[in-house]
CSV table of C-alpha atoms and ligand atoms in Angstrom, one decimal:
chain,number,residue,atom,x,y,z
A,1,MET,CA,13.5,-39.9,35.7
A,2,PRO,CA,16.5,-42.0,36.7
A,3,ILE,CA,19.2,-40.6,39.1
A,4,PHE,CA,22.3,-39.1,37.4
A,5,GLN,CA,24.5,-39.4,40.5
A,6,SER,CA,27.5,-37.8,38.9
A,7,ALA,CA,29.5,-34.7,40.0
A,8,THR,CA,30.9,-34.0,36.5
A,9,PHE,CA,30.0,-34.6,32.9
A,10,GLU,CA,32.1,-35.2,29.8
A,11,TYR,CA,33.2,-32.0,28.1
A,12,ASP,CA,31.1,-31.2,25.1
A,13,GLY,CA,32.5,-28.1,23.6
A,14,GLU,CA,30.9,-25.6,26.1
A,15,ALA,CA,32.4,-22.1,25.8
A,16,SER,CA,31.6,-20.7,29.2
A,17,TYR,CA,31.9,-21.7,32.9
A,18,HIS,CA,28.1,-21.5,33.3
A,19,GLY,CA,27.7,-23.9,30.4
A,20,VAL,CA,29.9,-26.7,31.8
A,21,ARG,CA,28.0,-29.6,33.4
A,22,TYR,CA,28.9,-29.8,37.0
A,23,VAL,CA,26.9,-30.7,40.1
A,24,ARG,CA,27.3,-27.3,41.9
A,25,LEU,CA,26.2,-25.5,38.7
A,26,ASN,CA,22.8,-27.1,39.3
A,27,ASN,CA,22.6,-28.4,35.7
A,28,THR,CA,22.7,-32.2,35.8
A,29,PRO,CA,19.8,-33.9,34.0
A,30,ASN,CA,18.0,-34.2,37.4
A,31,HIS,CA,18.2,-30.5,38.0
A,32,LEU,CA,17.1,-29.5,34.5
A,33,VAL,CA,14.0,-31.6,34.5
A,34,LEU,CA,13.0,-30.4,37.9
A,35,HIS,CA,13.5,-26.7,37.0
A,36,LYS,CA,11.1,-27.2,34.1
A,37,LYS,CA,8.5,-29.0,36.2
A,38,LEU,CA,8.5,-26.5,39.0
A,39,ALA,CA,8.2,-23.6,36.6
A,40,ALA,CA,5.3,-25.4,34.9
A,41,ILE,CA,3.3,-26.1,38.1
A,42,GLU,CA,3.4,-22.5,39.1
A,43,ASN,CA,2.7,-21.2,35.6
A,44,ALA,CA,5.9,-19.3,35.7
A,45,GLU,CA,8.7,-18.8,33.2
A,46,ALA,CA,11.6,-20.4,35.0
A,47,ALA,CA,12.8,-22.1,38.2
A,48,VAL,CA,15.9,-23.2,40.1
A,49,VAL,CA,16.2,-25.7,42.9
A,50,THR,CA,18.4,-25.2,45.9
A,51,ALA,CA,19.8,-27.2,48.9
A,52,SER,CA,17.2,-25.8,51.3
A,53,GLY,CA,14.4,-23.3,51.5
A,54,MET,CA,16.9,-20.9,53.2
A,55,ALA,CA,19.4,-21.4,50.4
A,56,ALA,CA,16.6,-20.3,48.0
A,57,ILE,CA,15.6,-17.3,50.1
A,58,THR,CA,19.1,-16.0,50.9
A,59,THR,CA,20.4,-16.5,47.4
A,60,ALA,CA,17.4,-14.7,45.9
A,61,LEU,CA,17.8,-11.8,48.4
A,62,LEU,CA,21.5,-11.5,47.7
A,63,THR,CA,20.8,-11.5,44.0
A,64,VAL,CA,18.2,-8.7,44.2
A,65,LEU,CA,19.9,-6.5,46.8
A,66,LYS,CA,23.3,-4.9,47.2
A,67,THR,CA,25.0,-2.6,49.7
A,68,GLY,CA,23.1,0.6,50.1
A,69,ASP,CA,19.7,-0.9,49.2
A,70,HIS,CA,16.6,-1.1,51.3
A,71,LEU,CA,13.7,-3.6,51.3
A,72,LEU,CA,10.2,-3.8,52.7
A,73,ILE,CA,9.2,-7.0,54.6
A,74,GLN,CA,6.1,-8.3,56.1
A,75,ASP,CA,6.1,-8.0,59.9
A,76,CYS,CA,5.7,-11.7,60.7
A,77,LEU,CA,8.1,-13.7,58.5
A,78,TYR,CA,9.5,-17.3,58.8
A,79,GLY,CA,12.1,-17.2,61.6
A,80,GLY,CA,15.2,-17.9,59.4
A,81,THR,CA,14.2,-15.3,56.9
A,82,HIS,CA,13.5,-12.7,59.6
A,83,ASP,CA,16.9,-13.3,61.2
A,84,PHE,CA,18.8,-13.2,58.0
A,85,ILE,CA,17.1,-9.8,57.0
A,86,THR,CA,17.4,-8.2,60.4
A,87,ASN,CA,20.8,-9.6,61.6
A,88,ASP,CA,22.8,-10.5,58.5
A,89,LEU,CA,21.8,-8.1,55.8
A,90,PRO,CA,22.5,-4.9,57.9
A,91,SER,CA,26.2,-6.0,58.1
A,92,LEU,CA,26.2,-6.0,54.3
A,93,GLY,CA,24.7,-2.5,54.3
A,94,VAL,CA,21.2,-3.6,53.4
A,95,ASP,CA,18.4,-2.0,55.4
A,96,HIS,CA,14.7,-2.9,55.9
A,97,ASP,CA,11.4,-1.7,57.2
A,98,PHE,CA,8.4,-3.7,58.3
A,99,ILE,CA,5.0,-3.5,56.6
A,100,GLU,CA,1.6,-4.8,57.6
A,101,ALA,CA,0.6,-7.0,54.6
A,102,ASP,CA,-3.1,-6.4,55.0
A,103,ASP,CA,-2.9,-2.6,55.1
A,104,PRO,CA,-1.6,-1.3,51.7
A,105,GLY,CA,-2.4,2.4,52.6
A,106,THR,CA,0.5,2.4,55.0
A,107,TRP,CA,3.2,1.1,52.6
A,108,ARG,CA,4.0,4.3,50.7
A,109,LYS,CA,5.3,6.2,53.7
A,110,LYS,CA,7.9,3.4,54.2
A,111,LEU,CA,9.2,3.7,50.7
A,112,ARG,CA,12.7,5.2,50.3
A,113,THR,CA,14.6,6.2,47.1
A,114,ASN,CA,16.9,3.2,47.6
A,115,THR,CA,14.0,0.7,48.2
A,116,LYS,CA,14.5,-2.3,45.8
A,117,ALA,CA,12.2,-5.1,46.9
A,118,ILE,CA,9.1,-6.0,48.8
A,119,TYR,CA,8.9,-9.4,50.5
A,120,VAL,CA,5.8,-11.2,51.9
A,121,GLU,CA,4.5,-14.7,52.6
A,122,THR,CA,1.3,-16.1,51.1
A,123,ILE,CA,0.1,-17.5,54.4
A,124,SER,CA,2.0,-16.3,57.4
A,125,ASN,CA,3.4,-18.4,60.2
A,126,PRO,CA,2.0,-19.2,62.8
A,127,LEU,CA,-1.2,-17.1,62.6
A,128,MET,CA,-2.0,-18.0,59.0
A,129,GLN,CA,-2.7,-14.5,57.8
A,130,VAL,CA,-3.2,-13.7,54.1
A,131,GLY,CA,-2.2,-10.2,53.1
A,132,GLU,CA,-3.4,-8.0,50.2
A,133,LEU,CA,-1.3,-10.0,47.7
A,134,LYS,CA,-2.6,-8.3,44.6
A,135,SER,CA,-1.8,-4.9,46.1
A,136,VAL,CA,1.8,-6.0,46.8
A,137,VAL,CA,2.3,-6.7,43.1
A,138,GLU,CA,0.7,-3.4,42.0
A,139,PHE,CA,2.7,-1.4,44.6
A,140,ALA,CA,5.9,-3.1,43.5
A,141,ARG,CA,5.2,-2.3,39.8
A,142,ALA,CA,4.3,1.3,40.5
A,143,SER,CA,7.4,1.8,42.7
A,144,GLY,CA,9.9,-0.2,40.6
A,145,LEU,CA,10.5,-2.9,43.2
A,146,VAL,CA,11.1,-6.6,42.8
A,147,SER,CA,8.1,-8.4,44.3
A,148,MET,CA,9.1,-11.6,46.3
A,149,ILE,CA,6.8,-14.0,48.1
A,150,ASP,CA,7.4,-17.1,50.2
A,151,ASN,CA,4.8,-19.5,48.8
A,152,THR,CA,5.8,-22.5,51.0
A,153,PHE,CA,2.6,-22.7,53.1
A,154,ALA,CA,0.2,-22.5,50.2
A,155,SER,CA,2.1,-24.7,47.8
A,156,PRO,CA,1.5,-24.3,44.0
A,157,ILE,CA,-1.8,-26.1,44.3
A,158,ASN,CA,-3.4,-23.3,46.3
A,159,PHE,CA,-1.5,-20.3,44.9
A,160,ARG,CA,0.7,-19.6,41.9
A,161,PRO,CA,2.3,-16.2,42.5
A,162,ALA,CA,3.3,-15.6,38.9
A,163,GLU,CA,-0.4,-15.7,37.8
A,164,ILE,CA,-1.0,-12.4,39.6
A,165,GLY,CA,2.4,-11.0,38.6
A,166,PHE,CA,4.9,-11.7,41.4
A,167,ASP,CA,8.5,-11.6,40.1
A,168,LEU,CA,9.9,-14.3,42.4
A,169,SER,CA,8.3,-17.1,44.4
A,170,LEU,CA,10.4,-18.9,47.1
A,171,HIS,CA,9.8,-22.4,48.5
A,172,SER,CA,11.0,-24.6,51.2
A,173,CYS,CA,10.6,-27.8,49.1
A,174,THR,CA,11.4,-29.6,52.4
A,175,LYS,CA,7.7,-29.1,53.1
A,176,TYR,CA,4.7,-29.6,50.7
A,177,LEU,CA,6.6,-29.9,47.4
A,178,ASN,CA,8.5,-33.0,48.6
A,179,GLY,CA,5.9,-33.9,51.1
A,180,HIS,CA,7.5,-36.9,52.8
A,181,SER,CA,9.7,-35.2,55.4
A,182,ASP,CA,12.8,-37.0,54.1
A,183,ILE,CA,14.9,-34.3,52.3
A,184,GLY,CA,15.9,-30.7,52.6
A,185,ALA,CA,15.4,-28.6,49.4
A,186,GLY,CA,14.3,-25.3,48.2
A,187,ALA,CA,13.2,-23.5,45.0
A,188,CYS,CA,13.1,-20.1,43.5
A,189,ILE,CA,10.5,-19.7,40.7
A,190,GLY,CA,9.7,-16.7,38.5
A,191,ARG,CA,10.8,-14.4,35.7
A,192,THR,CA,13.5,-15.8,33.4
A,193,ASP,CA,15.8,-12.8,33.7
A,194,LEU,CA,15.8,-12.9,37.5
A,195,ILE,CA,16.1,-16.7,37.7
A,196,GLU,CA,19.2,-16.6,35.5
A,197,LYS,CA,20.7,-14.1,37.9
A,198,VAL,CA,19.7,-16.2,40.9
A,199,LEU,CA,21.3,-19.3,39.3
A,200,HIS,CA,24.6,-17.5,38.7
A,201,LYS,CA,24.6,-16.3,42.3
A,202,LEU,CA,23.8,-19.8,43.5
A,203,ASN,CA,26.8,-21.2,41.4
A,204,HIS,CA,29.1,-19.0,43.5
A,205,LEU,CA,27.3,-19.4,46.9
A,206,GLY,CA,27.1,-23.1,46.4
A,207,GLY,CA,23.7,-23.9,47.8
A,208,SER,CA,22.8,-26.3,45.0
A,209,LEU,CA,20.8,-29.5,45.4
A,210,ASP,CA,22.2,-33.0,45.2
A,211,PRO,CA,21.0,-35.1,42.3
A,212,HIS,CA,19.6,-37.8,44.6
A,213,ALA,CA,17.6,-35.2,46.5
A,214,CYS,CA,16.4,-33.9,43.1
A,215,PHE,CA,15.2,-37.3,42.3
A,216,LEU,CA,13.3,-37.6,45.6
A,217,LEU,CA,11.8,-34.1,45.2
A,218,HIS,CA,10.7,-34.9,41.6
A,219,ARG,CA,9.0,-38.1,42.9
A,220,GLY,CA,7.3,-36.2,45.7
A,221,VAL,CA,5.9,-33.5,43.4
A,222,LYS,CA,4.0,-36.3,41.4
A,223,THR,CA,1.5,-36.6,44.3
A,224,LEU,CA,1.4,-32.9,45.3
A,225,ALA,CA,-2.1,-32.3,44.1
A,226,LEU,CA,-3.5,-35.4,45.8
A,227,ARG,CA,-1.7,-34.7,49.1
A,228,VAL,CA,-2.6,-31.0,49.2
A,229,GLY,CA,-6.2,-31.6,48.1
A,230,ARG,CA,-6.6,-34.0,51.0
A,231,GLN,CA,-4.8,-31.7,53.4
A,232,ASN,CA,-7.0,-28.7,52.4
A,233,ASP,CA,-10.2,-30.8,53.1
A,234,SER,CA,-9.0,-32.3,56.3
A,235,ALA,CA,-7.6,-29.0,57.7
A,236,LEU,CA,-10.9,-27.2,57.1
A,237,LYS,CA,-12.9,-30.0,58.9
A,238,ILE,CA,-10.5,-30.0,61.8
A,239,ALA,CA,-10.5,-26.2,62.1
A,240,GLN,CA,-14.3,-26.2,62.1
A,241,PHE,CA,-14.4,-28.9,64.7
A,242,LEU,CA,-11.9,-27.0,66.9
A,243,GLU,CA,-13.8,-23.8,66.5
A,244,GLY,CA,-16.9,-25.4,68.0
A,245,LEU,CA,-15.1,-26.7,71.2
A,246,PRO,CA,-15.6,-24.8,74.4
A,247,SER,CA,-12.1,-26.0,75.4
A,248,VAL,CA,-10.6,-24.0,72.5
A,249,GLU,CA,-10.2,-20.2,72.8
A,250,ALA,CA,-9.2,-19.3,69.3
A,251,VAL,CA,-8.5,-21.0,65.9
A,252,ASN,CA,-6.4,-19.5,63.2
A,253,TYR,CA,-7.3,-20.9,59.7
A,254,PRO,CA,-8.0,-18.7,56.7
A,255,GLY,CA,-10.8,-21.2,55.6
A,256,LEU,CA,-13.0,-20.3,58.6
A,257,GLU,CA,-15.6,-17.6,57.8
A,258,SER,CA,-14.8,-16.0,61.2
A,259,ASN,CA,-11.1,-15.5,60.2
A,260,SER,CA,-10.0,-11.9,59.4
A,261,SER,CA,-8.1,-13.2,56.3
A,262,HIS,CA,-11.0,-15.2,55.0
A,263,GLY,CA,-12.1,-12.7,52.3
A,264,ARG,CA,-8.6,-12.3,50.9
A,265,ALA,CA,-7.9,-16.1,51.1
A,266,ARG,CA,-11.1,-16.7,49.1
A,267,SER,CA,-10.1,-14.2,46.4
A,268,PHE,CA,-6.5,-15.2,46.0
A,269,LEU,CA,-6.2,-18.9,46.9
A,270,ASP,CA,-7.7,-22.1,45.4
A,271,GLY,CA,-7.6,-23.9,48.8
A,272,PHE,CA,-6.9,-22.8,52.4
A,273,GLY,CA,-4.0,-25.1,53.0
A,274,GLY,CA,-3.1,-27.7,55.6
A,275,MET,CA,-1.8,-25.4,58.4
A,276,ILE,CA,-3.9,-24.5,61.5
A,277,SER,CA,-3.0,-22.9,64.8
A,278,PHE,CA,-5.1,-22.8,67.9
A,279,GLU,CA,-5.1,-21.8,71.5
A,280,PRO,CA,-6.5,-24.3,74.0
A,281,ARG,CA,-8.3,-22.6,76.9
A,282,GLY,CA,-5.9,-22.7,79.9
A,283,GLY,CA,-2.7,-21.4,78.3
A,284,VAL,CA,0.7,-23.1,78.2
A,285,GLU,CA,-0.1,-25.8,80.8
A,286,LYS,CA,-3.2,-26.9,78.8
A,287,ALA,CA,-1.2,-26.8,75.5
A,288,GLU,CA,1.5,-28.9,77.0
A,289,ARG,CA,-1.0,-31.5,78.3
A,290,PHE,CA,-2.7,-31.6,74.9
A,291,MET,CA,0.7,-32.3,73.2
A,292,LYS,CA,1.4,-35.2,75.6
A,293,ARG,CA,-2.1,-36.7,75.1
A,294,ILE,CA,-2.4,-36.5,71.4
A,295,SER,CA,-1.5,-39.8,69.8
A,296,ILE,CA,-1.7,-39.7,66.0
A,297,PRO,CA,0.3,-36.5,65.4
A,298,ILE,CA,4.0,-36.4,66.0
A,299,VAL,CA,5.4,-33.6,68.2
A,300,ALA,CA,8.0,-32.2,65.8
A,301,PRO,CA,9.0,-29.0,64.0
A,302,SER,CA,8.6,-28.6,60.2
A,303,LEU,CA,5.4,-29.2,58.2
A,304,GLY,CA,3.9,-30.2,54.9
A,305,GLY,CA,4.5,-33.9,55.1
A,306,VAL,CA,2.1,-36.8,54.9
A,307,GLU,CA,2.1,-37.2,58.7
A,308,THR,CA,0.3,-34.7,61.0
A,309,LEU,CA,2.8,-32.7,63.1
A,310,VAL,CA,2.1,-30.4,66.1
A,311,THR,CA,4.4,-27.8,67.7
A,312,ARG,CA,4.3,-24.9,70.0
A,313,PRO,CA,5.7,-21.9,68.0
A,314,ALA,CA,6.8,-20.1,71.2
A,315,THR,CA,9.3,-23.0,71.9
A,316,THR,CA,10.2,-23.9,68.3
A,317,SER,CA,9.8,-21.7,65.2
A,318,HIS,CA,9.5,-18.4,67.1
A,319,SER,CA,11.7,-19.1,70.2
A,320,GLY,CA,14.3,-16.8,68.7
A,321,MET,CA,11.9,-13.9,68.8
A,322,ALA,CA,11.7,-11.7,72.0
A,323,ALA,CA,8.7,-12.6,74.1
A,324,GLU,CA,7.5,-9.0,73.8
A,325,ASP,CA,7.6,-9.2,70.0
A,326,ARG,CA,5.6,-12.4,70.1
A,327,ARG,CA,2.9,-10.9,72.3
A,328,ARG,CA,2.7,-7.8,70.0
A,329,LEU,CA,2.2,-10.0,67.0
A,330,GLY,CA,-0.5,-12.1,68.8
A,331,ILE,CA,1.6,-15.3,69.2
A,332,SER,CA,0.6,-16.5,72.7
A,333,ASP,CA,2.8,-19.0,74.6
A,334,GLY,CA,-0.1,-21.5,74.6
A,335,LEU,CA,-0.5,-21.4,70.8
A,336,VAL,CA,-0.3,-24.8,69.1
A,337,ARG,CA,0.5,-25.2,65.4
A,338,VAL,CA,-0.8,-28.2,63.4
A,339,SER,CA,0.5,-29.4,60.0
A,340,VAL,CA,-2.4,-31.6,58.9
A,341,GLY,CA,-1.2,-34.8,57.2
A,342,ILE,CA,-3.1,-37.3,55.1
A,343,GLU,CA,-4.4,-39.6,57.9
A,344,ALA,CA,-8.2,-40.3,58.0
A,345,THR,CA,-9.9,-37.0,59.0
A,346,GLU,CA,-12.3,-38.6,61.4
A,347,GLU,CA,-9.5,-40.4,63.3
A,348,LEU,CA,-7.6,-37.1,63.6
A,349,ILE,CA,-10.8,-35.3,64.9
A,350,ASP,CA,-11.4,-38.1,67.4
A,351,ASP,CA,-7.8,-37.8,68.6
A,352,PHE,CA,-8.0,-34.0,69.0
A,353,ASP,CA,-11.3,-34.4,70.8
A,354,SER,CA,-10.1,-36.9,73.4
A,355,ALA,CA,-6.7,-35.1,73.9
A,356,LEU,CA,-8.4,-31.8,74.5
A,357,SER,CA,-11.0,-33.3,76.9
B,1,PLP,C1,10.8,-24.2,56.5
B,1,PLP,C2,10.5,-22.9,55.9
B,1,PLP,C3,11.6,-22.1,55.3
B,1,PLP,C4,13.0,-22.6,55.4
B,1,PLP,O1,13.2,-23.8,54.6
B,1,PLP,P1,14.3,-24.9,54.9
B,1,PLP,O2,14.1,-25.9,53.9
B,1,PLP,O3,14.1,-25.4,56.3
B,1,PLP,O4,15.6,-24.2,54.7
B,1,PLP,C5,11.3,-20.9,54.7
B,1,PLP,N1,10.0,-20.4,54.7
B,1,PLP,C6,9.0,-21.1,55.3
B,1,PLP,C7,7.6,-20.5,55.2
B,1,PLP,C8,9.2,-22.3,55.9
B,1,PLP,O5,8.2,-23.0,56.4
């Protein structure tokens, strides 16, 4: 697909504003081909790309919710999503309650007459928990709610939300879908009627994707299956290795049989993903020393690229959260998060081994 780096296109008799070809309307040839491709790889009806993951998430939430509405959210969401829902939406008159995604029996009592949506993540950050995803869809159907899921961590290779009935799937394409850590992008994938509304809202909010970034994202998606397949395999081996080390206190990876999400991960996912978190024995000090000693991984936020990245959530993705909330959710200060890349697995394992010892 060549790059159509043009802001405007010759008038061709279009009758409405949304029909005119213009870069902010997200309808250049680069957008249209990507919309089709993203819908296809998640077995969904339709898709729309956005300027970032947060543009996809905020635009989708503002499409589904209006003043006076209420939504149910998983208790441990991506920091930006959590902040938007808890700090920004209340000022627009939209209220929320938290749910535990693995405990469907407790959801009904949180339901209100004005509840409009339920929002979860396929694999939660940074503890990699997988909720009762099928129950989320059934609960939403029975209660007339829009079911929304952030599928960034799983990627469409490991989970396709539309296949079990989710209405909307959100992605930070900055991560696995692009896979090369060189653009910011997002996507909203799902039911045609909802995607049309999201696109109209996006036309006004303006978080559309640039054609050149569309081109790069399209190119990245071509190797998604190869990259994520490798990352699934490598992450499982690394998690198993870490679990066997006396210098490691805990490993969070849904592919481990010892993990509390393992059964649900096996029933919903085709692979367990490339994200691991673990606690070196010895707390923050040990974690800091590990991060200084490790040589192949880069110490940096973000995830889903071809290079292995490590971060400490307490100082990056979850630094905005109160220390008390982090403790309640089980995110210790010494927790290290790893986004496994595509480097040779044995070399990564050797590197982890020597850095930890
Ligand atoms: C990174 C991320 C986002 C936000 O995406 P941006 O592209 O940074 O705006 C949302 N959800 C999850 C799970 C993420 O990892």
